[in-house]
CSV table of C-alpha atoms in Angstrom, one decimal:
chain,number,residue,atom,x,y,z
V,1492,UNK,CA,-1.0,-2.3,19.5
V,1493,UNK,CA,1.3,-3.5,22.4
V,1494,UNK,CA,3.7,-6.4,21.0
V,1495,UNK,CA,3.0,-9.6,22.3
V,1496,UNK,CA,6.7,-10.7,22.1
V,1497,UNK,CA,8.5,-8.7,24.9
V,1498,UNK,CA,11.9,-9.8,24.4
V,1499,UNK,CA,12.8,-10.6,21.0
V,1500,UNK,CA,16.6,-10.8,21.7
V,1501,UNK,CA,16.3,-14.5,23.6
V,1502,UNK,CA,15.1,-15.7,20.2
V,1503,UNK,CA,17.4,-18.4,18.5
V,1504,UNK,CA,20.1,-16.3,17.3
V,1505,UNK,CA,20.7,-19.1,14.3
V,1506,UNK,CA,17.5,-17.8,12.9
V,1507,UNK,CA,18.7,-14.2,12.7
V,1508,UNK,CA,21.9,-15.3,11.2
V,1509,UNK,CA,19.9,-17.0,8.4
V,1510,UNK,CA,17.8,-13.8,7.7
V,1511,UNK,CA,21.1,-12.0,7.5
V,1512,UNK,CA,22.0,-14.3,4.8
V,1513,UNK,CA,18.9,-13.9,2.7
V,1514,UNK,CA,19.0,-10.6,3.2
V,1515,UNK,CA,22.6,-10.4,1.8
V,1516,UNK,CA,21.5,-12.7,-1.1
V,1517,UNK,CA,18.8,-10.4,-1.7
V,1518,UNK,CA,21.1,-7.3,-2.0
V,1519,UNK,CA,23.7,-9.5,-3.9
V,1520,UNK,CA,20.9,-9.8,-6.8
V,1521,UNK,CA,21.1,-6.7,-8.9
V,1522,UNK,CA,17.7,-5.3,-7.9
V,1523,UNK,CA,17.5,-1.6,-7.1
V,1524,UNK,CA,17.0,-1.1,-3.7
V,1525,UNK,CA,14.1,1.5,-4.5
V,1526,UNK,CA,12.1,-1.3,-6.2
V,1527,UNK,CA,12.6,-4.2,-3.4
V,1528,UNK,CA,11.2,-1.6,-1.0
V,1529,UNK,CA,8.3,-1.0,-3.3
V,1530,UNK,CA,7.7,-4.7,-3.5
V,1531,UNK,CA,8.2,-5.1,0.4
V,1532,UNK,CA,5.8,-2.5,0.8
V,1533,UNK,CA,2.9,-3.7,-1.8
V,1534,UNK,CA,3.3,-7.0,-0.1
V,1535,UNK,CA,3.0,-5.5,3.8
V,1536,UNK,CA,0.0,-3.6,2.7
V,1537,UNK,CA,-1.8,-6.6,1.4
V,1538,UNK,CA,-0.9,-8.7,4.6
V,1539,UNK,CA,-1.7,-5.4,6.8
V,1540,UNK,CA,1.3,-5.3,8.4
V,1541,UNK,CA,2.0,-2.0,10.1
V,1542,UNK,CA,5.6,-2.7,11.0
V,1543,UNK,CA,6.7,-3.6,7.8
V,1544,UNK,CA,4.8,-0.9,5.7
V,1545,UNK,CA,6.6,1.4,8.3
V,1546,UNK,CA,10.0,-0.1,7.2
V,1547,UNK,CA,9.5,-0.4,3.7
V,1548,UNK,CA,8.6,3.3,3.5
V,1549,UNK,CA,11.7,4.3,5.7
V,1550,UNK,CA,13.6,2.0,3.4
V,1551,UNK,CA,12.1,3.4,0.4
V,1552,UNK,CA,13.1,6.7,1.3
V,1553,UNK,CA,16.9,6.2,2.6
V,1554,UNK,CA,17.1,4.4,-0.9
V,1555,UNK,CA,16.0,7.7,-2.5
V,1556,UNK,CA,12.4,7.1,-3.6
V,1557,UNK,CA,9.9,9.5,-3.0
V,1558,UNK,CA,6.5,10.1,-1.0
V,1559,UNK,CA,4.7,10.5,-4.3
V,1560,UNK,CA,5.7,6.7,-5.3
V,1561,UNK,CA,5.6,5.4,-1.8
V,1562,UNK,CA,2.1,6.7,-1.0
V,1563,UNK,CA,0.9,5.9,-4.4
V,1564,UNK,CA,2.0,2.1,-4.3
V,1565,UNK,CA,-1.0,0.6,-3.2
V,1566,UNK,CA,-2.9,2.0,-6.2
V,1567,UNK,CA,0.2,1.0,-8.6
V,1568,UNK,CA,-2.0,0.2,-11.5
V,1569,UNK,CA,-3.6,3.4,-12.2
V,1570,UNK,CA,-0.7,5.7,-10.7
V,1571,UNK,CA,1.4,7.2,-13.5
V,1572,UNK,CA,4.5,7.0,-11.1
V,1573,UNK,CA,6.1,3.4,-12.1
V,1574,UNK,CA,8.2,2.0,-15.0
V,1575,UNK,CA,6.8,-1.1,-16.6
V,1576,UNK,CA,9.9,-3.1,-14.7
V,1577,UNK,CA,8.3,-1.9,-11.3
V,1578,UNK,CA,4.7,-2.8,-12.4
V,1579,UNK,CA,6.0,-6.3,-13.2
V,1580,UNK,CA,7.4,-6.7,-10.1
V,1581,UNK,CA,4.7,-4.9,-8.2
V,1582,UNK,CA,2.3,-7.8,-10.0
V,1583,UNK,CA,4.9,-10.5,-9.1
V,1584,UNK,CA,4.6,-9.4,-5.6
V,1585,UNK,CA,0.8,-9.3,-5.7
V,1586,UNK,CA,0.6,-12.6,-7.1
V,1587,UNK,CA,2.8,-14.5,-4.9
V,1588,UNK,CA,1.6,-12.8,-1.6
V,1589,UNK,CA,-2.3,-13.3,-2.4
V,1590,UNK,CA,-2.2,-17.1,-2.5
V,1591,UNK,CA,-4.3,-17.5,0.5
V,1592,UNK,CA,-7.0,-15.8,-1.3
V,1593,UNK,CA,-7.2,-18.6,-3.4
V,1594,UNK,CA,-6.3,-16.7,-6.6
V,1595,UNK,CA,-4.4,-18.3,-9.4
V,1596,UNK,CA,-1.0,-17.0,-8.1
V,1597,UNK,CA,1.8,-16.3,-10.4
V,1598,UNK,CA,0.2,-16.9,-13.9
V,1599,UNK,CA,2.3,-17.4,-17.0
V,1600,UNK,CA,1.7,-14.0,-17.9
V,1601,UNK,CA,2.8,-12.3,-15.0
V,1602,UNK,CA,6.1,-14.4,-15.2
V,1603,UNK,CA,6.7,-13.7,-18.5
V,1604,UNK,CA,6.3,-9.9,-18.1
V,1605,UNK,CA,8.9,-10.1,-15.2
V,1606,UNK,CA,10.8,-12.4,-17.2
V,1607,UNK,CA,10.8,-9.5,-20.1
V,1608,UNK,CA,12.7,-6.8,-17.5
V,1609,UNK,CA,14.6,-8.8,-15.1
V,1610,UNK,CA,17.8,-11.3,-15.4
V,1611,UNK,CA,17.5,-14.4,-13.6
V,1612,UNK,CA,19.4,-13.5,-10.9
V,1613,UNK,CA,17.3,-10.5,-10.5
V,1614,UNK,CA,14.3,-12.6,-10.7
V,1615,UNK,CA,15.4,-14.6,-7.8
V,1616,UNK,CA,16.5,-11.5,-5.7
V,1617,UNK,CA,12.9,-10.3,-6.1
V,1618,UNK,CA,11.2,-13.4,-5.5
V,1619,UNK,CA,13.4,-13.9,-2.5
V,1620,UNK,CA,12.3,-10.4,-1.2
V,1621,UNK,CA,8.7,-11.3,-1.5
V,1622,UNK,CA,8.9,-14.5,0.4
V,1623,UNK,CA,10.8,-12.7,3.1
V,1624,UNK,CA,8.6,-10.3,3.1
V,1625,UNK,CA,5.7,-12.3,3.9
V,1626,UNK,CA,7.5,-14.6,6.5
V,1627,UNK,CA,8.1,-11.0,8.6
V,1628,UNK,CA,4.5,-10.1,7.7
V,1629,UNK,CA,3.4,-13.3,9.4
V,1630,UNK,CA,5.6,-13.1,12.2
V,1631,UNK,CA,4.8,-9.6,13.0
V,1632,UNK,CA,1.0,-9.9,12.8
V,1633,UNK,CA,1.2,-12.8,14.9
V,1634,UNK,CA,3.1,-11.0,17.6
V,1635,UNK,CA,1.6,-7.5,17.2
V,1636,UNK,CA,4.6,-5.8,16.3
V,1637,UNK,CA,3.4,-1.9,15.9
V,1638,UNK,CA,4.9,0.2,13.4
V,1639,UNK,CA,7.6,2.3,14.1
V,1640,UNK,CA,9.5,-0.5,16.2
V,1641,UNK,CA,12.6,-2.4,15.1
V,1642,UNK,CA,13.6,-6.1,15.7
V,1643,UNK,CA,16.6,-7.1,17.6
């Protein structure tokens, strides 16, 4: 796959400033970076964004996660490697990402489960991670950003 956008550095710098601010807000939310990488990975798998799948695995490893957990996140419901809190966050990521599939979205049951494991500030950070991941997934799929490449 070849990237359709040859020079991403010419993009509006205000966009990248805004993205950096969003990333800082997510990091300040008090959520384990391993969990954020899992959420990013699951949403990116659903959206078929190879660049973000690659980045999530790289980020998860950098945060100290294991190959076993990263390789099994697509089957998190059946795999024994995740905590109840991680399962709640992954369910939230799936429900929020699959909106275009016509599903019910984030149900009250999913929200209650997430609320039982995280503070409001953490939920805000997880939700923002999901939204930002979906943002990048759509950009990367549109321009055919290949896995293993970086932005900027």
